[in-house]
Amino acid sequence: MIFASYNNIISPLGFSTEENFHAVTHSKTGVRKIIFPFATEPFCVAKIDDEKIKEHVSVIQAPESFTKLEQLSILSIQDVIRKSGLDPSGERTLLLYSTTKGNIDVLENSYPHMNPNRVYLSELGKQLQSYFKFKHTPLILSNACISGILGIIVAKRLIETKQYDNVIVCGGDILSEFTMSGFKSFNALSGDPSKPFDANRTGINLGEAVASILITNQKTYAGKYDAEVVAGASANDANHISGPSRTGEGLFQCLQQILKDNHSEIGFISAHGTATPYNDEMESIAFERSGLSEVPVNSLKGYYGHTLGAAGVLETILSLESMKHQRLIKSEGYEIKGISGHITMIDRHKEKAFNSFIKTASGFGGCNAAALFKKIN
Amino acid sequence: MDALIEKLKGQIIEQLNLAEVKPEEINPDSPLFGEGLGLDSIDALELIVLLEKHYGIKIQDPKDGKTIFQSLRTMAEYIKSQGKS
Amino acid sequence: MNAITSYAHIKHNTVTVNGTVVFKSASSVSIHEFLLESYKFLAMNYPKFHKMDVQCKLAIIATEFALRETALLTENDLAKIAIVFSNHASSLDTDKAYQNSISDKSNYFPSPAIFVYTLPNITIGELAIRHKITGENAFFVCEKFDPALLINYCESLYLNGIDAVIAGWVEAETNNDEAFIFLSESQRNTNKNAIFKPLNQTTLTELYNLT
């Protein structure tokens, strides 16, 4: 059995999983309008307060020698190591890092005192390896917006094939002029807080976060969650590099794959729900085609924006909390149905008895992924 | 108008990397999207960049692109109407 | 028994397929010209190719060469073919091009057509579209070609119901452009040109170092 265990979230809504879960269940959102030095108009984003970061990084040795993403990643991974008691230098332990752009702010010359090669993702891995003394070189996965959830699926497979017993999956991405201007050029950003699946949705809010979770086959590290990673799959639409398949082909294929041996009732779906017109529409069609019309659905992008490589890990962790507390989290921003597929949105926080959920994601390059998690009785 | 259309042909071929298309093969009245040149949604966004870069025209609502980018001729007419040729 | 059925290696403007040099451009030729010459040599009719960044072109061309020697696409369900790529630079070559388009505020034209290629897995997406392959995807970033990683991940995909994998290393970096693509299949395919090498680290390391 493969457990989804100790975890941490660092986001605008807090520096621990508990703080984050408390915030979202009290309908707090991290999304704000901010004017950045490089732009004249404000961006509606979920940004971590710089002062808060300063307070927290004091526990890191020589924090100035690390980039912002590295600092946040160290804090997040440290929390998981401390809580679980896992030895990072163990032969059977791996760090898997999921990110889309990593230290892309190095290209923007944000750290003139650092070696420019820090922009390489393997350098990010090396920094984290040497800080924690991981025995193995961290494995880096960069697969657009499915990076986070795919990281958890890859971790499960590495454990299944007996290469490791413990994999810490850390997903992280920061706000940068690079990604903000890029998504803007795609006309994909909303000027207001995003409204996933709503009729009046106009696009994405970008966000920044780092989230880490221990995936393990060791009962001793299973923690208080008693949750299992049951199945996971990815698939490609083979349709277009920036637009999703109109029929949700790839996501449908993923769902078929994870549901084929698992017919029992699904508690809820944590959707990707970026609030772009095409993404949400596509997801609704894929869910309906998969016979999941009656299963409650939320998107957490209304609280965190789209945190890219972190999203899948962050949203899985909050969904595990949801399952632990038997509480469904409201899909923030949703008011009026704005998709053609028949699905059931979670329109308010509510209690529910359930023991499984699905996490999905889709991204540029036509990629899709889905994973099924279950409570262990 | 014809001179502007010819200029646009070259700019579109360059901006959209249409390496196998020759200027004389583009009919100013055939559709740019779908059949015709077979452009896609990223090309549509690039055409918006092209108008801004070469003609200083900012399309505020990308939905307007649909009518402006019907054909080379509609594009040229739009540039003229903005007094930017 | 899972086997490697074909492979192609592009390096120094030379394409080697299953150990034999099949196409070559002069070493003075730029990577862009070399890729265009390869495209013409393969008589590909695929206008989308010209819109791609160097990394995608390298992957498309190398895979095209490798696929010609097998029946992989016709003898496997396209939903059960996985694509697993890796490299060191992620999409840095294109990242730099995009960064240039936004670094001068008086000449600020962020290009969506460049930005879309600033994710390494777009390489997988382009290949999937080219051949209508809809199976599993993963893009790993590591310091150097890692046969153990690729072999182990292929094996885990076979345990998860995948029938064939297109895998390898695709790197677009000035003076260091390289693609090494190998095809692996769980069933023998009928193309007489296909090779049948065991899918293991030793073999893969050998094939990679051979050229």
XYZ file of C-alpha atoms in Angstrom:
673
model
C 0.000 0.000 0.000
C 1.260 3.512 -0.830
C 0.417 6.225 1.673
C -0.094 9.957 1.155
C 1.349 11.230 4.375
C 2.976 14.234 6.138
C 2.752 17.471 4.177
C 3.135 21.227 4.146
C 1.776 24.184 2.187
C 3.450 27.586 1.924
C 1.179 30.110 0.265
C -0.315 33.585 0.734
C -2.747 31.882 3.134
C -0.126 30.493 5.518
C 3.094 28.606 6.090
C 1.610 25.281 7.220
C -1.108 22.920 6.009
C -3.202 23.661 9.103
C -3.129 27.438 8.553
C -4.054 26.959 4.920
C -6.940 24.602 5.605
C -8.250 26.922 8.302
C -8.097 29.863 5.888
C -9.956 28.218 3.008
C -12.644 26.731 5.247
C -13.189 30.292 6.496
C -13.442 31.492 2.879
C -10.252 33.536 2.970
C -8.668 34.099 -0.423
C -5.071 34.959 -1.223
C -5.961 36.756 -4.459
C -5.305 40.533 -4.550
C -4.771 43.278 -7.127
C -1.108 44.235 -7.108
C 0.860 46.708 -9.216
C 4.260 45.302 -10.156
C 7.227 47.543 -11.013
C 7.269 46.253 -14.607
C 3.644 46.999 -15.434
C 1.308 49.962 -15.453
C -1.918 48.037 -14.878
C -2.432 45.920 -11.762
C -2.381 42.115 -11.923
C -4.865 40.106 -9.890
C -2.600 37.494 -8.275
C -2.011 35.443 -5.138
C 1.396 36.619 -3.930
C 3.164 35.598 -0.720
C 3.872 38.622 1.474
C 7.620 39.471 1.322
C 7.646 40.494 4.999
C 6.181 37.119 6.001
C 8.910 35.363 4.015
C 11.556 37.443 5.812
C 10.173 36.403 9.194
C 10.216 32.722 8.318
C 13.549 32.430 6.497
C 15.483 33.359 9.632
C 15.485 29.652 10.529
C 17.443 28.862 7.350
C 21.231 28.936 7.500
C 22.581 31.684 5.182
C 19.182 32.486 3.599
C 20.732 35.086 1.267
C 22.558 32.331 -0.579
C 19.216 30.938 -1.787
C 16.675 32.199 -4.310
C 13.136 32.940 -3.188
C 11.862 29.603 -4.546
C 14.700 27.736 -2.830
C 13.969 29.463 0.491
C 10.288 28.572 0.336
C 11.108 25.022 -0.752
C 13.546 24.585 2.152
C 10.892 25.746 4.618
C 8.296 23.427 3.133
C 10.497 20.325 2.914
C 11.912 20.997 6.384
C 8.401 20.941 7.851
C 7.708 17.530 6.267
C 11.044 16.102 7.446
C 10.562 17.425 10.969
C 7.001 16.114 11.303
C 7.697 12.689 9.817
C 11.110 12.113 11.362
C 12.327 10.872 7.972
C 16.088 10.766 7.398
C 16.793 12.525 4.069
C 20.174 10.834 3.783
C 18.508 7.401 3.801
C 19.271 5.046 0.906
C 15.551 4.506 0.223
C 14.487 8.165 0.179
C 14.153 10.521 -2.815
C 13.197 14.164 -3.303
C 11.056 14.676 -6.403
C 10.653 18.336 -7.365
C 7.787 19.421 -9.633
C 7.984 22.841 -11.270
C 7.202 24.612 -14.500
C 9.715 27.476 -14.386
C 11.827 26.932 -11.235
C 14.269 29.805 -10.638
C 13.147 31.708 -13.726
C 13.663 34.995 -11.833
C 17.423 34.351 -12.167
C 16.976 35.177 -15.907
C 15.382 38.469 -14.854
C 18.615 39.178 -13.005
C 16.924 39.218 -9.587
C 20.052 37.790 -7.921
C 23.059 39.618 -9.358
C 25.331 38.036 -6.711
C 24.493 34.489 -7.806
C 25.926 32.369 -10.588
C 23.605 32.655 -13.642
C 23.631 28.853 -13.975
C 21.261 28.794 -11.000
C 18.495 29.077 -13.595
C 19.053 25.386 -14.461
C 16.471 23.203 -12.733
C 19.140 20.670 -11.773
C 20.883 23.449 -9.801
C 17.686 23.951 -7.813
C 17.775 20.223 -7.081
C 21.437 20.433 -6.044
C 20.797 23.307 -3.614
C 18.046 21.349 -1.895
C 20.108 18.162 -1.912
C 23.071 19.774 -0.209
C 20.932 21.687 2.302
C 19.167 18.552 3.540
C 21.928 16.043 2.682
C 19.670 13.906 0.534
C 21.524 10.753 -0.432
C 20.164 10.776 -3.988
C 20.187 13.554 -6.579
C 16.661 15.008 -6.585
C 14.511 14.042 -9.562
C 12.979 17.007 -11.370
C 9.728 16.824 -13.269
C 8.625 19.688 -15.510
C 5.384 18.878 -17.229
C 3.456 22.179 -17.332
C 0.412 22.453 -15.104
C 0.159 18.723 -14.390
C 3.682 18.673 -12.864
C 2.401 18.558 -9.271
C -0.120 15.755 -9.525
C 2.069 13.860 -12.006
C 4.861 14.105 -9.397
C 2.694 12.185 -6.934
C 1.844 9.596 -9.602
C 5.530 9.193 -10.547
C 6.429 8.842 -6.840
C 3.897 6.030 -6.500
C 5.414 4.251 -9.519
C 8.987 4.618 -8.259
C 7.909 3.012 -4.994
C 5.913 0.271 -6.773
C 8.935 -0.688 -8.833
C 10.942 -0.877 -5.581
C 13.389 1.903 -6.402
C 12.531 3.854 -3.244
C 10.383 3.516 -0.142
C 9.897 7.226 0.550
C 9.504 10.054 -1.923
C 9.012 13.646 -0.819
C 7.147 15.339 -3.658
C 7.668 19.088 -3.564
C 5.848 21.321 -6.066
C 6.795 24.970 -6.409
C 6.569 28.011 -8.658
C 6.814 31.735 -8.006
C 5.238 34.781 -9.615
C 7.543 36.360 -12.188
C 7.320 38.921 -14.927
C 8.159 36.027 -17.246
C 5.031 33.977 -16.519
C 2.737 36.941 -15.937
C 3.584 38.624 -19.259
C 3.378 35.260 -21.044
C -0.072 34.379 -19.789
C -1.133 37.957 -20.501
C 0.072 37.635 -24.099
C -2.193 34.589 -24.286
C -5.000 36.819 -23.119
C -5.595 34.203 -20.424
C -5.525 36.435 -17.333
C -8.528 37.805 -15.511
C -8.369 41.341 -14.136
C -10.628 40.324 -11.249
C -10.658 37.386 -8.822
C -11.178 34.297 -10.972
C -14.483 32.437 -11.122
C -13.884 28.776 -11.996
C -16.800 27.077 -13.796
C -18.903 30.245 -13.514
C -20.793 31.787 -16.431
C -18.899 35.061 -15.945
C -15.401 33.634 -15.764
C -12.831 35.558 -17.785
C -9.549 33.813 -17.069
C -6.762 32.879 -14.705
C -5.240 34.575 -11.643
C -1.641 33.462 -11.278
C -0.367 32.531 -7.825
C 2.767 31.381 -6.047
C 3.162 28.537 -3.584
C 5.333 25.627 -2.536
C 3.717 22.430 -1.283
C 5.342 19.170 -0.163
C 4.000 15.735 0.653
C 5.599 12.477 1.695
C 4.555 9.482 -0.412
C 5.693 6.271 1.281
C 5.124 2.554 1.652
C 6.363 2.625 5.257
C 3.586 2.285 7.820
C 5.742 4.139 10.369
C 5.712 7.243 8.181
C 2.049 6.921 7.197
C 1.152 9.612 9.694
C -2.207 10.741 10.847
C -3.745 10.833 7.408
C -4.439 7.176 6.815
C -4.787 7.954 3.145
C -3.693 5.856 0.206
C -2.679 6.809 -3.361
C -4.808 4.225 -5.145
C -4.291 4.967 -8.821
C -2.951 7.603 -11.182
C -2.691 8.148 -14.911
C -1.703 10.757 -17.472
C -2.748 11.148 -21.096
C -2.264 13.560 -23.975
C -5.046 15.138 -26.053
C -2.816 15.034 -29.162
C -4.872 17.964 -30.344
C -3.268 21.375 -29.763
C -0.263 22.662 -27.765
C -2.134 25.455 -25.998
C -5.825 24.639 -26.213
C -7.512 21.667 -24.537
C -9.489 19.104 -26.508
C -13.101 20.260 -26.882
C -14.314 16.802 -25.895
C -11.963 16.408 -22.931
C -10.387 13.390 -24.610
C -7.154 13.154 -22.597
C -8.767 13.855 -19.234
C -11.528 11.344 -20.031
C -8.864 8.746 -20.835
C -7.126 9.411 -17.460
C -10.401 9.056 -15.577
C -11.246 5.794 -17.380
C -7.858 4.484 -16.382
C -8.094 5.310 -12.659
C -11.750 4.273 -12.318
C -11.516 0.922 -14.088
C -10.686 -1.113 -10.991
C -12.269 1.310 -8.526
C -16.005 1.456 -8.932
C -16.880 2.519 -5.398
C -18.470 5.894 -4.817
C -16.191 8.928 -5.222
C -16.484 11.571 -2.456
C -15.597 14.587 -4.581
C -13.385 15.825 -7.413
C -10.736 18.477 -6.905
C -10.740 19.807 -10.470
C -8.096 21.862 -12.248
C -10.634 24.700 -12.794
C -8.366 27.527 -13.980
C -11.368 29.708 -14.911
C -10.426 30.042 -18.581
C -13.467 29.539 -20.797
C -12.033 26.486 -22.574
C -10.439 24.635 -19.657
C -13.488 24.570 -17.401
C -15.800 23.685 -20.273
C -13.524 20.804 -21.269
C -13.385 19.477 -17.709
C -17.157 19.533 -17.310
C -17.495 17.464 -20.481
C -14.834 14.962 -19.378
C -16.483 14.530 -15.944
C -19.918 13.999 -17.446
C -18.571 11.546 -20.033
C -16.952 9.611 -17.170
C -20.282 9.205 -15.367
C -19.242 11.607 -12.593
C -22.083 14.117 -13.016
C -23.394 13.630 -9.482
C -19.985 13.802 -7.771
C -19.358 17.171 -6.037
C -16.639 19.270 -7.729
C -14.495 22.154 -6.540
C -11.655 24.237 -7.898
C -9.298 25.814 -5.348
C -7.979 28.408 -7.837
C -10.356 31.004 -6.330
C -8.265 30.882 -3.129
C -4.737 30.471 -4.504
C -4.852 31.447 -8.150
C -3.038 29.068 -10.489
C 0.171 28.061 -8.748
C 1.436 26.094 -11.803
C 3.872 23.366 -10.662
C 2.675 23.601 -7.058
C -1.037 23.366 -7.856
C -1.409 19.581 -8.018
C 0.451 19.006 -4.746
C -1.228 21.906 -2.919
C -4.714 20.884 -4.034
C -4.099 17.219 -3.165
C -3.004 18.195 0.350
C -6.082 20.366 0.955
C -8.270 17.569 -0.394
C -6.638 15.112 2.037
C -7.431 17.580 4.850
C -10.951 17.789 3.500
C -11.252 14.010 3.695
C -9.738 13.892 7.176
C -12.202 16.484 8.483
C -15.089 15.160 6.343
C -15.731 18.675 5.057
C -16.131 19.734 1.432
C -14.525 23.051 0.508
C -16.638 25.515 -1.426
C -15.546 26.260 -5.005
C -14.693 29.937 -4.486
C -15.958 32.313 -7.173
C -18.650 29.978 -8.479
C -22.171 31.401 -8.639
C -23.883 30.678 -11.952
C -23.328 27.525 -13.993
C -21.215 28.419 -16.987
C -20.285 25.086 -18.560
C -22.232 22.735 -20.793
C -21.278 19.437 -19.108
C -23.617 18.313 -16.338
C -21.587 18.466 -13.113
C -22.357 19.196 -9.446
C -20.426 22.183 -8.081
C -19.741 22.567 -4.349
C -21.413 25.948 -3.810
C -20.890 26.198 -0.021
C -18.690 24.612 2.639
C -20.430 21.495 3.937
C -20.064 18.367 6.032
C -20.070 15.059 4.175
C -19.212 11.469 5.034
C -16.883 10.191 2.318
C -13.738 8.130 1.888
C -12.249 8.902 -1.519
C -11.554 11.761 -3.931
C -10.089 12.396 -7.368
C -7.555 15.112 -8.169
C -7.237 16.174 -11.814
C -5.116 18.611 -13.809
C -4.612 19.605 -17.440
C -2.030 21.789 -19.071
C -0.200 23.239 -22.047
C 1.218 20.612 -24.354
C -2.150 18.794 -24.256
C -1.262 16.965 -21.044
C -3.783 15.687 -18.499
C -3.473 13.710 -15.259
C -5.772 12.276 -12.625
C -5.195 10.447 -9.357
C -7.482 8.643 -6.931
C -6.973 8.835 -3.155
C -8.756 6.763 -0.504
C -9.139 6.778 3.234
C -7.763 3.660 4.894
C -10.218 2.126 7.339
C -4.373 49.157 -50.614
C -2.572 46.604 -52.830
C 0.822 47.763 -51.619
C -0.324 47.355 -48.019
C -1.631 43.857 -48.752
C 1.699 42.885 -50.293
C 3.565 44.251 -47.271
C 1.254 42.367 -44.913
C 1.880 39.108 -46.772
C 5.574 39.327 -46.061
C 5.057 40.312 -42.441
C 2.597 37.465 -41.802
C 4.851 34.869 -43.395
C 7.725 36.054 -41.222
C 5.855 36.522 -37.951
C 3.975 33.212 -38.207
C 6.873 31.151 -39.615
C 4.933 30.058 -42.679
C 8.130 28.797 -44.314
C 6.436 26.803 -47.054
C 4.056 29.560 -48.108
C 4.987 31.948 -50.938
C 3.488 35.477 -50.950
C 1.882 34.936 -54.355
C 0.033 31.879 -52.999
C -1.946 33.952 -50.499
C -5.227 35.131 -51.934
C -6.136 38.443 -50.255
C -9.768 37.357 -50.035
C -9.480 33.766 -48.757
C -9.975 33.068 -45.063
C -6.836 33.205 -42.902
C -8.160 30.647 -40.416
C -9.552 27.143 -40.803
C -9.095 26.316 -44.488
C -7.165 28.888 -46.528
C -3.901 29.509 -44.666
C -4.936 27.175 -41.853
C -3.889 29.470 -38.998
C -4.757 28.560 -35.380
C -5.482 30.309 -32.086
C -1.815 31.092 -31.306
C -1.464 32.634 -34.778
C -4.465 34.831 -34.006
C -2.680 36.141 -30.889
C 0.502 36.678 -32.916
C -1.433 38.728 -35.482
C -2.482 41.014 -32.620
C 1.216 41.393 -31.704
C 2.015 42.055 -35.388
C -0.492 44.905 -35.596
C 0.929 46.480 -32.461
C 4.566 46.015 -33.438
C 4.372 47.203 -37.060
C 1.371 49.539 -37.064
C 1.065 50.722 -33.473
C -2.506 49.434 -33.313
C -3.679 47.961 -29.998
C -6.681 45.675 -30.223
C -8.354 46.014 -26.848
C -10.904 43.240 -27.171
C -9.370 40.147 -28.781
C -12.853 39.118 -29.882
C -12.625 41.921 -32.466
C -9.839 39.875 -34.046
C -12.456 37.581 -35.541
C -13.741 40.242 -37.941
C -10.413 42.011 -38.460
C -8.506 38.820 -39.321
C -11.056 37.306 -41.714
C -8.771 37.822 -44.687
C -5.763 39.865 -45.721
C -8.083 42.414 -47.256
C -10.139 42.924 -44.081
C -6.899 43.269 -42.158
C -5.568 45.893 -44.578
C -8.898 47.748 -44.501
C -8.776 47.794 -40.718
C -5.243 49.235 -40.709
C -6.346 51.930 -43.194
C -9.411 52.743 -41.092
C -7.117 53.344 -38.128
C -5.134 55.768 -40.275
C -1.996 53.710 -39.676
C -0.878 52.517 -43.092
C 9.970 -9.368 -22.930
C 10.263 -5.608 -23.398
C 12.740 -4.664 -26.118
C 14.364 -1.638 -27.698
C 13.207 -1.837 -31.306
C 14.861 1.197 -32.866
C 16.811 4.311 -31.946
C 18.017 7.533 -33.523
C 20.781 9.853 -32.375
C 21.242 13.427 -33.614
C 24.494 15.117 -32.722
C 26.931 17.386 -34.575
C 24.558 17.711 -37.561
C 24.558 13.931 -38.040
C 21.701 11.460 -37.752
C 22.541 7.894 -36.764
C 19.803 5.272 -36.834
C 20.344 1.866 -35.277
C 24.090 2.420 -35.445
C 24.307 3.618 -39.048
C 24.773 7.210 -40.214
C 21.767 7.950 -42.427
C 21.928 11.720 -42.860
C 24.494 14.436 -42.390
C 24.913 18.165 -42.972
C 28.209 20.053 -43.088
C 29.412 20.956 -39.624
C 29.413 24.643 -40.624
C 25.641 24.504 -41.108
C 23.510 26.026 -38.337
C 21.172 23.843 -36.291
C 18.195 25.550 -37.970
C 19.458 24.750 -41.470
C 20.399 21.213 -40.467
C 16.902 20.573 -39.138
C 15.344 22.006 -42.298
C 17.595 19.831 -44.469
C 16.598 16.767 -42.407
C 12.943 17.693 -42.806
C 13.391 17.856 -46.560
C 15.379 14.608 -46.610
C 12.496 12.882 -44.831
C 10.067 14.408 -47.354
C 7.810 15.370 -44.461
C 4.768 17.395 -45.368
C 4.084 19.033 -42.010
C 3.953 22.864 -42.160
C 3.546 23.064 -38.363
C 7.181 21.966 -38.130
C 8.379 25.450 -39.101
C 6.613 27.030 -36.136
C 8.368 24.849 -33.561
C 11.396 25.711 -31.456
C 14.676 23.825 -31.938
C 13.944 21.338 -29.159
C 10.633 20.270 -30.678
C 12.192 20.023 -34.132
C 14.999 17.829 -32.805
C 12.480 15.488 -31.188
C 10.194 15.374 -34.217
C 13.048 14.641 -36.646
C 14.823 12.060 -34.467
C 11.577 10.229 -33.727
C 10.600 10.304 -37.397
C 13.901 8.590 -38.293
C 13.525 5.984 -35.534
C 9.889 5.225 -36.388
C 10.689 4.452 -40.026
C 12.453 1.284 -38.874
C 9.562 -0.171 -36.863
C 5.826 -0.793 -37.058
C 5.342 0.735 -33.606
C 2.593 3.145 -34.608
C 0.524 0.627 -36.514
C 0.918 -2.357 -34.219
C 0.129 -0.623 -30.925
C -2.948 1.148 -29.596
C -2.069 4.881 -29.767
C -3.579 5.365 -26.286
C -1.074 2.846 -24.930
C 2.042 4.509 -26.277
C 3.858 6.688 -23.733
C 6.296 9.533 -24.406
C 9.026 10.119 -21.799
C 11.676 12.733 -22.481
C 14.482 14.224 -20.450
C 17.181 16.870 -20.738
C 19.348 19.245 -18.745
C 18.267 22.699 -19.934
C 14.494 22.257 -19.690
C 13.401 24.914 -22.240
C 16.167 27.431 -21.455
C 17.038 28.181 -25.093
C 13.486 29.414 -25.716
C 13.207 30.920 -22.208
C 16.081 33.240 -23.110
C 14.435 34.179 -26.415
C 11.220 35.003 -24.573
C 13.048 36.940 -21.848
C 14.681 39.028 -24.593
C 11.258 39.974 -25.935
C 10.311 41.505 -22.569
C 13.602 42.876 -21.273
C 13.567 46.117 -23.302
C 10.640 48.224 -22.131
C 10.754 50.424 -25.235
C 10.510 47.369 -27.471
C 8.164 45.223 -25.393
C 6.319 42.618 -27.434
C 5.811 39.395 -25.490
C 5.120 36.750 -28.098
C 2.565 34.022 -27.333
C 4.102 31.854 -30.066
C 7.451 31.930 -28.229
C 6.012 31.757 -24.702
C 4.158 28.526 -25.438
C 7.506 26.785 -26.072
C 8.906 27.834 -22.672
C 7.746 24.516 -21.196
C 9.869 21.446 -21.956
C 6.852 19.128 -22.252
C 5.608 21.040 -25.303
C 8.138 18.806 -27.071
C 6.045 15.825 -25.969
C 2.856 17.627 -26.991
C 4.125 18.339 -30.516
C 5.174 14.726 -30.985
C 1.829 13.488 -29.636
C -0.027 15.738 -32.103
C 2.196 14.696 -35.006
C 1.394 10.993 -34.545
C -1.929 11.123 -32.627
C -0.312 9.424 -29.633
C -2.455 9.837 -26.500
C -0.724 7.712 -23.826
C 1.266 8.622 -20.691
C 3.625 11.655 -20.601
C 6.537 12.719 -18.432
C 9.381 15.208 -18.872
C 12.305 14.804 -16.467
C 15.154 17.259 -16.022
C 18.541 15.887 -14.980
C 22.178 16.841 -15.262
C 23.035 14.309 -17.905
C 21.544 11.422 -19.881
C 20.316 9.012 -17.209
C 19.779 5.466 -18.547
C 18.695 4.130 -15.127
C 15.934 6.709 -14.794
C 14.565 6.103 -18.296
C 14.713 2.303 -18.065
C 13.118 2.210 -14.632
C 10.361 4.582 -15.627
C 9.673 2.604 -18.828
C 9.367 -0.558 -16.720
C 6.923 1.134 -14.357
C 4.820 2.228 -17.341
C 4.736 -1.353 -18.662
C 3.436 -2.444 -15.234
C 0.729 0.202 -15.612
C -0.631 -1.144 -18.881
C 1.435 0.782 -21.442
C 2.438 -1.213 -24.580
C 5.193 0.942 -26.074
C 7.337 3.914 -25.079
C 9.070 6.624 -27.106
C 11.771 7.853 -24.755
C 15.054 9.683 -24.650
C 17.038 12.870 -24.324
C 16.270 16.087 -26.223
C 18.443 19.122 -25.609
C 18.488 22.419 -27.495
C 21.461 24.391 -26.339
C 23.871 26.416 -28.440
C 26.630 24.130 -29.761
C 25.248 21.272 -27.721
C 22.073 20.338 -29.583
C 21.306 16.689 -29.235
C 18.487 14.178 -29.512
C 18.715 10.524 -28.581
C 15.369 8.796 -29.016
C 14.759 5.095 -28.475
C 11.602 3.129 -29.095
C 10.653 0.307 -26.825
C 7.834 -2.188 -27.221
C 6.376 -4.997 -25.158
C 5.606 -7.106 -28.220
C 7.766 -7.964 -31.180
C 6.882 -5.864 -34.160
C 6.911 -7.152 -37.692
C 9.076 -4.563 -39.403
C 12.155 -6.395 -40.642
C 14.374 -3.395 -39.954
C 13.521 -3.304 -36.262
C 16.265 -4.306 -33.874
C 15.577 -6.361 -30.746
C 17.830 -5.318 -27.932
C 16.952 -6.001 -24.306
C 15.492 -2.988 -22.494
C 18.088 -2.542 -19.771
C 20.593 0.000 -18.540
C 23.681 -1.684 -19.953
C 22.234 -1.870 -23.449
C 20.873 1.638 -23.379
C 24.184 3.060 -22.156
C 25.966 1.167 -24.939
C 23.622 2.438 -27.658
C 23.904 6.007 -26.407
C 27.712 5.927 -26.296
C 28.035 4.134 -29.617
C 27.382 7.269 -31.632
